[in-house]
């Protein structure tokens, strides 16, 4: 599959309406706006003040939320506030309506009746319900609209959680579903799972059961909430918030509501008796301790300390998140089969808790697979993308040895140890090795393996998120060394450079490798994309190697490394074939500089880009400051200083963008750089951009020989602004020294304002200041401290 194919487009959504300005509704509106969709946010008319006051307040609140729902705070002004009394006219030209009001069937049905007459004949209507019946909701709509209705369930927070569950009714038109899937995947950047219309769908059905099972076993094995969180977080490949912290973040009242929905709508579920809030959860809710939003739930902050509820003492105690030594050793075992065997055999209550929790999760997932999902892949993706687990339940089971685990589950069911005595479905023990294999993933309802979706939108994902055991074509190697691999995918003549270092850091092998790969590309290929097989794009220079040279006093070697860094950036910038950087995740320091020198950058929305060298006592010296000075001169040849003001603070304060849009505001991406919402489409789009540049007769920029600079007057002006920081103890003398050197380099050194210099002049200034800083004790201390703690040192 090469990047030249052209998948069919998704729905053309110009304008959308979100009904309900609560937490989810406002954030869905924010993310649609991120994606360039004009969005109207509706709520009830306010009793006092402006009629659309509720929606206005929700929009204002978006700027205060963390993590930020808006990729650029200025986008808030594009969301249109509305109310149901005065503004239903807005609905006549919307292409998509997403209803996100409270989980009350009667309220939702009333609202559908209210809006139906105002919608166009082609508008698609969707509910963001987290578990109510989509078919029942459809009945409130006029018959001619029901084929355009379905469930679209975003997970919280909508900008960051990859999962969207798409739930068709019996009548939903296939073209509506296909168009919506393409729109959600490409425009909104989501991972779509098609769910059946069953209570809580897939993600929350399995995810909430997993939490209920953990809560039940917390009681059974008499463990503390902090101990359970230590066991069910990163140690299992799950988020840091684990079980009880997650409940605090979600809100204990919300958690109880979801559990009640399961109890009310699943009376025949063999696990039904467990669908109730544990006594201590109900007790916290009664006291109004609802988690993070009320300042405390299972955990609360007292001064700088985090304390956790101790049920036995009916009081809080210091949190000690730590597994026992025996269990920590078991969890460190790499082989999943050995790990599960040891957990089951251990008499440590923590090990028994983990085995019991997994056993009941596997049992529940297998028992319900046929009813809730088309395939086991849908369950695994729903849990990975919606709950942030590294592996879904079926992948975990298969990796640990399918038949052995199934045998143990059966033994526990017979012994009355499992939460339910419901039998495992017959397909589980039919001799299979698992549910994911070369023919696809198992569908219990069809009793067959099914391949991935053939929807054309997925042709844009050259390397989709792999399910356990899945392998994709890794292309043909053109050349490689210890630092990089130059390779091609398909026969489109576009090379891909990928780094081979940890965190894709930059060392001599990478620098030499990029230069050689570009020479080869100029001989044999028509364009190059720098793309990493996983995040981050690059964490910057290899500090360990740099510090080693400094400690040994090898300053000539150190200076040579810096010059080589600059040569690499210049090779990227002046290559005779277009070099396109495909960025996702972190692009720090040298990684940021490489993309700055590319012909074009294609960045995933979630790109965190920054020239962070000041944080380790250095300044950018891979050509980053030289490039910013050139851009400033181009933007305002008469007075580059005006442009430099915008970027000086960015570099001196080592600012990192919180999105690709913010990177444009900070001057680290250019206006013409491309932002992609789905990170799995990044390589496809980058190859298309590289191909278009090559086909349009690309030539690199000519060397800049007469760059107007701000000179020593510019440096002096920056220095004056720094004096206030130092006087207020906001910056140490070493911080001021670093910032002054950054200013001197950006402004072209000790030279008259308005003088012109060439590129080599600016590069030499970068090198000089970089090496002088590196020789200082304080900078070496900062580098060593960052390497050992991962945190910056203020000295």
PDB file of C-alpha atoms in Angstrom, residues 349-453:
ATOM      1  CA  UNK A 349      -2.725 -11.218  49.224  1.00  0.00           C
ATOM      2  CA  UNK A 350      -1.554  -8.666  46.634  1.00  0.00           C
ATOM      3  CA  UNK A 351      -0.703 -11.432  44.135  1.00  0.00           C
ATOM      4  CA  UNK A 352      -4.032 -13.162  44.855  1.00  0.00           C
ATOM      5  CA  UNK A 353      -5.814  -9.827  44.294  1.00  0.00           C
ATOM      6  CA  UNK A 354      -4.175  -9.423  40.874  1.00  0.00           C
ATOM      7  CA  UNK A 355      -4.889 -12.990  39.750  1.00  0.00           C
ATOM      8  CA  UNK A 356      -8.527 -12.749  40.928  1.00  0.00           C
ATOM      9  CA  UNK A 357      -9.049  -9.381  39.197  1.00  0.00           C
ATOM     10  CA  UNK A 358      -7.612 -10.639  35.897  1.00  0.00           C
ATOM     11  CA  UNK A 359      -9.465 -13.970  36.114  1.00  0.00           C
ATOM     12  CA  UNK A 360     -12.834 -12.249  36.551  1.00  0.00           C
ATOM     13  CA  UNK A 361     -12.103  -9.699  33.825  1.00  0.00           C
ATOM     14  CA  UNK A 362     -11.159 -12.455  31.334  1.00  0.00           C
ATOM     15  CA  UNK A 363     -14.218 -14.516  32.346  1.00  0.00           C
ATOM     16  CA  UNK A 364     -16.571 -11.535  31.936  1.00  0.00           C
ATOM     17  CA  UNK A 365     -15.070 -10.415  28.584  1.00  0.00           C
ATOM     18  CA  UNK A 366     -15.275 -13.910  27.062  1.00  0.00           C
ATOM     19  CA  UNK A 367     -18.806 -14.564  28.380  1.00  0.00           C
ATOM     20  CA  UNK A 368     -20.167 -11.328  26.863  1.00  0.00           C
ATOM     21  CA  UNK A 369     -18.097 -11.065  23.668  1.00  0.00           C
ATOM     22  CA  UNK A 370     -20.847 -12.361  21.372  1.00  0.00           C
ATOM     23  CA  UNK A 371     -23.425  -9.869  22.712  1.00  0.00           C
ATOM     24  CA  UNK A 372     -21.410  -6.652  22.949  1.00  0.00           C
ATOM     25  CA  UNK A 373     -18.891  -6.566  20.095  1.00  0.00           C
ATOM     26  CA  UNK A 374     -18.326  -7.852  16.607  1.00  0.00           C
ATOM     27  CA  UNK A 375     -14.793  -9.082  17.392  1.00  0.00           C
ATOM     28  CA  UNK A 376     -12.277  -9.437  20.236  1.00  0.00           C
ATOM     29  CA  UNK A 377     -10.213  -6.747  18.486  1.00  0.00           C
ATOM     30  CA  UNK A 378     -13.027  -4.221  19.104  1.00  0.00           C
ATOM     31  CA  UNK A 379     -12.961  -5.014  22.833  1.00  0.00           C
ATOM     32  CA  UNK A 380      -9.175  -4.703  23.055  1.00  0.00           C
ATOM     33  CA  UNK A 381      -9.076  -1.414  21.132  1.00  0.00           C
ATOM     34  CA  UNK A 382     -11.984   0.025  23.150  1.00  0.00           C
ATOM     35  CA  UNK A 383     -10.135  -0.642  26.412  1.00  0.00           C
ATOM     36  CA  UNK A 384      -6.740   0.481  25.103  1.00  0.00           C
ATOM     37  CA  UNK A 385      -8.003   3.687  23.485  1.00  0.00           C
ATOM     38  CA  UNK A 386     -10.699   4.526  26.046  1.00  0.00           C
ATOM     39  CA  UNK A 387      -8.912   3.510  29.270  1.00  0.00           C
ATOM     40  CA  UNK A 388      -5.259   3.920  28.264  1.00  0.00           C
ATOM     41  CA  UNK A 389      -4.182   0.279  28.796  1.00  0.00           C
ATOM     42  CA  UNK A 390      -1.151  -0.946  26.819  1.00  0.00           C
ATOM     43  CA  UNK A 391      -2.893  -4.276  26.106  1.00  0.00           C
ATOM     44  CA  UNK A 392      -6.605  -5.079  26.073  1.00  0.00           C
ATOM     45  CA  UNK A 393      -8.063  -7.972  28.125  1.00  0.00           C
ATOM     46  CA  UNK A 394      -7.988 -10.522  25.287  1.00  0.00           C
ATOM     47  CA  UNK A 395      -4.433  -9.562  24.267  1.00  0.00           C
ATOM     48  CA  UNK A 396      -3.275  -9.927  27.892  1.00  0.00           C
ATOM     49  CA  UNK A 397      -4.910 -13.350  28.159  1.00  0.00           C
ATOM     50  CA  UNK A 398      -3.476 -14.553  24.835  1.00  0.00           C
ATOM     51  CA  UNK A 399       0.048 -13.314  25.686  1.00  0.00           C
ATOM     52  CA  UNK A 400      -0.094 -15.233  28.989  1.00  0.00           C
ATOM     53  CA  UNK A 401      -0.998 -18.547  27.319  1.00  0.00           C
ATOM     54  CA  UNK A 402      -4.647 -18.897  26.295  1.00  0.00           C
ATOM     55  CA  UNK A 403      -5.406 -22.523  27.185  1.00  0.00           C
ATOM     56  CA  UNK A 404      -3.477 -22.555  30.493  1.00  0.00           C
ATOM     57  CA  UNK A 405      -5.323 -19.422  31.693  1.00  0.00           C
ATOM     58  CA  UNK A 406      -8.663 -20.870  30.507  1.00  0.00           C
ATOM     59  CA  UNK A 407      -7.954 -24.058  32.483  1.00  0.00           C
ATOM     60  CA  UNK A 408      -7.209 -22.037  35.630  1.00  0.00           C
ATOM     61  CA  UNK A 409     -10.375 -19.943  35.198  1.00  0.00           C
ATOM     62  CA  UNK A 410     -12.419 -23.155  34.879  1.00  0.00           C
ATOM     63  CA  UNK A 411     -10.781 -24.586  38.013  1.00  0.00           C
ATOM     64  CA  UNK A 412     -11.657 -21.408  39.958  1.00  0.00           C
ATOM     65  CA  UNK A 413     -15.260 -21.426  38.673  1.00  0.00           C
ATOM     66  CA  UNK A 414     -15.670 -25.059  39.824  1.00  0.00           C
ATOM     67  CA  UNK A 415     -14.067 -24.259  43.199  1.00  0.00           C
ATOM     68  CA  UNK A 416     -16.479 -21.318  43.700  1.00  0.00           C
ATOM     69  CA  UNK A 417     -13.617 -18.795  43.749  1.00  0.00           C
ATOM     70  CA  UNK A 418     -14.728 -16.780  40.691  1.00  0.00           C
ATOM     71  CA  UNK A 419     -17.202 -13.893  41.063  1.00  0.00           C
ATOM     72  CA  UNK A 420     -19.739 -15.822  38.948  1.00  0.00           C
ATOM     73  CA  UNK A 421     -20.308 -19.528  38.286  1.00  0.00           C
ATOM     74  CA  UNK A 422     -21.406 -18.814  34.687  1.00  0.00           C
ATOM     75  CA  UNK A 423     -19.579 -21.271  32.400  1.00  0.00           C
ATOM     76  CA  UNK A 424     -16.891 -20.078  29.990  1.00  0.00           C
ATOM     77  CA  UNK A 425     -18.262 -20.158  26.393  1.00  0.00           C
ATOM     78  CA  UNK A 426     -17.361 -23.353  24.506  1.00  0.00           C
ATOM     79  CA  UNK A 427     -15.222 -21.485  21.923  1.00  0.00           C
ATOM     80  CA  UNK A 428     -12.734 -20.518  24.666  1.00  0.00           C
ATOM     81  CA  UNK A 429     -11.582 -24.112  25.165  1.00  0.00           C
ATOM     82  CA  UNK A 430     -11.797 -25.379  21.563  1.00  0.00           C
ATOM     83  CA  UNK A 431      -7.993 -25.802  21.374  1.00  0.00           C
ATOM     84  CA  UNK A 432      -7.344 -22.270  20.111  1.00  0.00           C
ATOM     85  CA  UNK A 433      -4.156 -20.367  20.971  1.00  0.00           C
ATOM     86  CA  UNK A 434      -6.028 -17.089  21.334  1.00  0.00           C
ATOM     87  CA  UNK A 435      -8.423 -14.718  19.557  1.00  0.00           C
ATOM     88  CA  UNK A 436      -5.970 -12.737  17.385  1.00  0.00           C
ATOM     89  CA  UNK A 437      -4.170 -14.423  14.495  1.00  0.00           C
ATOM     90  CA  UNK A 438      -3.093 -14.098  10.874  1.00  0.00           C
ATOM     91  CA  UNK A 439      -6.698 -14.276   9.610  1.00  0.00           C
ATOM     92  CA  UNK A 440      -7.895 -11.502  11.902  1.00  0.00           C
ATOM     93  CA  UNK A 441      -9.660 -11.468  15.258  1.00  0.00           C
ATOM     94  CA  UNK A 442     -12.319 -13.840  16.552  1.00  0.00           C
ATOM     95  CA  UNK A 443     -15.993 -12.959  16.266  1.00  0.00           C
ATOM     96  CA  UNK A 444     -17.994 -15.041  18.756  1.00  0.00           C
ATOM     97  CA  UNK A 445     -21.331 -14.086  17.126  1.00  0.00           C
ATOM     98  CA  UNK A 446     -20.135 -15.263  13.671  1.00  0.00           C
ATOM     99  CA  UNK A 447     -17.854 -18.027  15.058  1.00  0.00           C
ATOM    100  CA  UNK A 448     -15.144 -16.922  12.615  1.00  0.00           C
ATOM    101  CA  UNK A 449     -12.012 -14.786  12.453  1.00  0.00           C
ATOM    102  CA  UNK A 450     -12.584 -11.374  10.855  1.00  0.00           C
ATOM    103  CA  UNK A 451      -9.911  -9.163   9.262  1.00  0.00           C
ATOM    104  CA  UNK A 452      -9.564  -5.437   9.971  1.00  0.00           C
ATOM    105  CA  UNK A 453     -12.093  -3.026   8.481  1.00  0.00           C
TER     106      UNK A 453
END
